[in-house]
C-alpha cells in the first residue's frame, strides 16, 4: 500500500508586530506577467503578499518561475540590485534560483523593455520565543518537554505567537501518535493562522488536517477543509501545490479518477515550476499509482523508472524507503490486474533495511508482503505476514483495514474455507460502503461470487457478479474518456469471465451472449449518443449545449493559431506548440465533462438483435480459453476453443477454431456480423479461409460495435463531401476523388458534391462543410496515436486536423463515411473491451456505417478499391455488399496485392 508522505514544515514563524517597520511596495496585480514563487518561510496576505525569510543563507534561497520564453532576458533584483541567478527552462517558461541578501525589502522581476514587471515585498523572519529550544527537544526525541515549552503560547487570548505555537504543537502531537489531539490542535491552528493572514502555514495545516481526515475516511470533512482554503491570487507556489495535491488524494480515495488525474498532474507541474523537487516526486508518485490503478501499466512503469533514476543521491534514508514501498505497491497493483512487471518483495525488503519502519509503516510493510506472497501462490508466508500485520492493529486506518479483511478472506478461500471467507467479504462490503471505497466494494462483490461458487450456490454467485458488473460500470464513468476506460475495465475481466462460466454451466447461453456483448462494448456504449440527446431534460440539454459550445470555441481558436505556425521563428515553435498541447488537454477535459451528462443511460439500452438473414459471431476470453457464439433470429450456438500463442494470421488452423464450428449458421445466413475482443480484434475475419475460398467470398462481413442503431430523423438530401489530399503528397488521392465525384454525379437522383482538395481542406472549412451532408469520403492520411488512440487524427491543410474528439462532438455526422487512409479503423488492441478509433468515433456520434482501414495502405491501392466501390453506388447503398464486391474485384484484378484486406465495414 502507498505511504502518504507527510507534509510538515519545521516552524513557519513571523512576528506580525514588525509589519510597521516594513516598506511595502505596491504589488502590480494588473500586470499581465505571470510569476510564481517559492522559498518563503511564511507568506502574509494582509497586506501582501509579503514573503518572510530567515537570516541564514540556507533560508534565503528562492525560486521564481516567469512565464516568458527562455530566450527573453529576465532579471531578479533585490531593492534594485541585480542578483546572481541560475536559470533553467521549465514548462516553456524560465525558473530562476537566487539567494536573497539579508535586509532586502523587495524582490523585483525586470525585463529590458518594460522595467519592473512584478514585485514581491520581503520581511524578516523572527523566531517565536523558545522556538529553537522546542525544536531541538522535539528532534532529540523529547516531545513532551517541547510541548511544555510551547504550551503557554497556544492558549489564552489571541496573540501574535498563537498560530505558530499551535502549528508546532499539532505536528508534535502527530509524531507521538496522538492523532485525535493533533486533529483538534490543527483545527484551532487553522483559525488562528487565517486570522493572522499567515497563508502558507494555513495551507500547510489545512491540507495536513485533510490528510488525517482522508486516512480516517472522514471524506466530507476533508472536502470541506480543502474547499474552505480558497487561495487568492498571489499565494505562494507551495500553498497552491498542497491544495492541488490533497484534492488529488481525496479524489483517489473516492474513486474519482477524473479529478485525481487533473489535480495530481497539476500539483506535479506546480512543483516543477517552483523548484519543489521533493513535492514534485510525491505528486508524480501518486500519479503513477493512479495510472497503475487505471490499467496503464506501461505508462506507470516508465514514470516509476524515471523517478528512481532521477532521485537525488543525498535523499534521506526514510524518503528512499518510502519510494521503494510505493514502487512495490505499483507492482502489486499490476499483478492484481494480471500483469507481471517485477517482483515487489525485494523492494519491500530493501525499504525495511533502508529505514526500518515502526507503527503504521510496519503494518503497511506486512500487508504488502502478505499480498505479494498471496499473488505468487504462497499461502503460508502470506498468512504469516498477515498475522504479523494483525499484531499492529492499533495503528490501522480504514484503508489498511479493508485490505487486511480482503487478504484474510482470500486466504480462507484458498485454504478451502469459503464460509469463513464469505463472512469476511460481507464485512468488507459493509466497511467499504461506509468508507466510500468503490474499489473495495467491487472486490467484495467479486470475492463473494467466488465463495458462492465454491459453495455450489450458483444463483447467489450470479447475483454477486451482477453487482460487481454494476459497480464496474459506475467506476468506469469516473475515468476521463481520454484516459483509457477500456484498460481499467479490462483489469477486472476475471469477474466477467467467471460470470460467463456460470451462465454457460447453467445452459443460459442467451444470457451469456448478452453478458459478453455488454462487457465488450461497455466503454463505447457510455459514449454513444444515438438518440439519447432527444431524451435529455432541459437542464441536461443546457449543460450539453454549453459544454459543446465551449469545446468548439476553443478548438476553432487552436486551429486558427496553428495555421500561423509557419510564420514563427524556429526558436519559438517548440514553446508555442508545447503551450498549445496544454490547451488541447483543457479542450479534452471540456469534452469529457460534456459526456458526463449522459450518465449510465447507454448501459440500459437494448443490444441490436441479429437482422433478418444475419448471423452474429461473437467471441470473448474466459479465465481459461475462449468462447464463441453464433446467434441468429432463432438459435444461439456456442463453442469453446484455445488460441495459439503468437501472432494470429488468417490461416486454415485459425479458421478451424473460429469459423468451422459455426459453418452451418454462416451458410444459412445472408451476411455475417462479427463482434471481436482482445487478441481477436486484429484478425481480419473477412479474409479467413472458409469453404474453398475466404469468408468474404461467401458472405458480406460487417464489424459491429454493439451500439443502438440511430433512427433517421429525415430522408437523405443526397449531399456528399469529398476531402482529398489535404497534405498535397498523395497524387492518387486526387484521382480517387475524381472517380468518387463522377460516380456520385451519375447517380439518380444525382448527388450534390462539395470537393475540398489540398490547401482548401483546412479543419475549419471541412467542419463547416460537414453540416448536413449524407456522405463523407476522405482520401488522405490517417494517424492512430496516443493512449487508447485518443490522439488519433485526420490531418488536414494548414497544420490543422480533425481529432477524435472533434468527431465525437459532431452535431449531425454523415450517415455514411468512407475513410480512405491508414489506420482510420484501428483501435487499441489486446484488451477484452473495445476501444476507440476514428471510425468508432463517427459511429458513436451517430453515423450508420463507416468503411476504414485497420493498417497502413498504399496510395494507389486505395484509389483502385474505391473506384470500384462507387461504381455500383445506389440511392440507399448497402455498404456491406458494395465493399464485398469491391474487395473481391480488386483481389481478382491484383491477386498479389494485400491492401484490400485492411479495409473493414464498421457498423453500430
PDB file of C-alpha atoms in Angstrom, residues 647-656 658-659 672 674 676 682-703 854-855 884 887-888 891 897-904:
ATOM      1  CA  UNK A 647       0.573 -13.520 -33.988  1.00  0.00           C
ATOM      2  CA  UNK A 648      -2.836 -14.635 -35.226  1.00  0.00           C
ATOM      3  CA  UNK A 649      -2.561 -14.905 -39.006  1.00  0.00           C
ATOM      4  CA  UNK A 650      -5.651 -15.767 -41.126  1.00  0.00           C
ATOM      5  CA  UNK A 651      -4.697 -19.427 -41.562  1.00  0.00           C
ATOM      6  CA  UNK A 652      -6.708 -22.581 -42.043  1.00  0.00           C
ATOM      7  CA  UNK A 653      -5.903 -23.582 -38.458  1.00  0.00           C
ATOM      8  CA  UNK A 654      -7.349 -20.350 -37.077  1.00  0.00           C
ATOM      9  CA  UNK A 655     -10.398 -20.698 -39.307  1.00  0.00           C
ATOM     10  CA  UNK A 656     -10.940 -24.212 -37.957  1.00  0.00           C
ATOM     11  CA  UNK A 658     -13.235 -19.742 -35.213  1.00  0.00           C
ATOM     12  CA  UNK A 659     -15.457 -20.432 -38.228  1.00  0.00           C
ATOM     13  CA  UNK A 672     -22.064 -12.080 -41.078  1.00  0.00           C
ATOM     14  CA  UNK A 674     -18.568 -10.213 -36.129  1.00  0.00           C
ATOM     15  CA  UNK A 676     -14.449  -9.210 -31.592  1.00  0.00           C
ATOM     16  CA  UNK A 682      -6.566  -7.777 -35.005  1.00  0.00           C
ATOM     17  CA  UNK A 683      -7.785 -10.764 -37.040  1.00  0.00           C
ATOM     18  CA  UNK A 684      -9.237  -9.998 -40.484  1.00  0.00           C
ATOM     19  CA  UNK A 685     -12.223 -12.321 -40.249  1.00  0.00           C
ATOM     20  CA  UNK A 686     -13.342 -11.496 -43.775  1.00  0.00           C
ATOM     21  CA  UNK A 687     -10.037 -12.925 -45.063  1.00  0.00           C
ATOM     22  CA  UNK A 688     -10.164 -16.188 -43.043  1.00  0.00           C
ATOM     23  CA  UNK A 689     -10.282 -19.365 -45.163  1.00  0.00           C
ATOM     24  CA  UNK A 690     -13.837 -20.666 -45.461  1.00  0.00           C
ATOM     25  CA  UNK A 691     -15.157 -23.471 -47.615  1.00  0.00           C
ATOM     26  CA  UNK A 692     -12.976 -23.403 -50.726  1.00  0.00           C
ATOM     27  CA  UNK A 693     -12.194 -19.665 -50.600  1.00  0.00           C
ATOM     28  CA  UNK A 694     -12.419 -16.987 -47.898  1.00  0.00           C
ATOM     29  CA  UNK A 695     -15.326 -15.874 -45.721  1.00  0.00           C
ATOM     30  CA  UNK A 696     -15.833 -12.654 -47.704  1.00  0.00           C
ATOM     31  CA  UNK A 697     -16.356 -14.671 -50.877  1.00  0.00           C
ATOM     32  CA  UNK A 698     -19.223 -16.487 -49.174  1.00  0.00           C
ATOM     33  CA  UNK A 699     -20.920 -13.632 -47.333  1.00  0.00           C
ATOM     34  CA  UNK A 700     -20.632  -9.871 -46.740  1.00  0.00           C
ATOM     35  CA  UNK A 701     -18.907  -9.185 -43.412  1.00  0.00           C
ATOM     36  CA  UNK A 702     -19.683  -6.341 -41.002  1.00  0.00           C
ATOM     37  CA  UNK A 703     -17.634  -5.492 -37.885  1.00  0.00           C
ATOM     38  CA  UNK A 854      -7.040  -1.058 -39.742  1.00  0.00           C
ATOM     39  CA  UNK A 855      -3.460  -0.878 -41.080  1.00  0.00           C
ATOM     40  CA  UNK A 884     -17.609  -7.068 -50.557  1.00  0.00           C
ATOM     41  CA  UNK A 887     -12.712  -6.033 -52.380  1.00  0.00           C
ATOM     42  CA  UNK A 888     -13.293  -9.253 -54.302  1.00  0.00           C
ATOM     43  CA  UNK A 891      -8.482  -9.184 -55.293  1.00  0.00           C
ATOM     44  CA  UNK A 897      -1.847  -7.179 -53.523  1.00  0.00           C
ATOM     45  CA  UNK A 898      -2.996  -7.357 -49.907  1.00  0.00           C
ATOM     46  CA  UNK A 899      -4.039  -3.788 -49.123  1.00  0.00           C
ATOM     47  CA  UNK A 900      -7.713  -4.562 -49.758  1.00  0.00           C
ATOM     48  CA  UNK A 901      -7.667  -6.813 -46.669  1.00  0.00           C
ATOM     49  CA  UNK A 902      -7.013  -3.810 -44.405  1.00  0.00           C
ATOM     50  CA  UNK A 903     -10.424  -2.272 -45.048  1.00  0.00           C
ATOM     51  CA  UNK A 904     -13.440  -3.166 -42.914  1.00  0.00           C
TER      52      UNK A 904
END
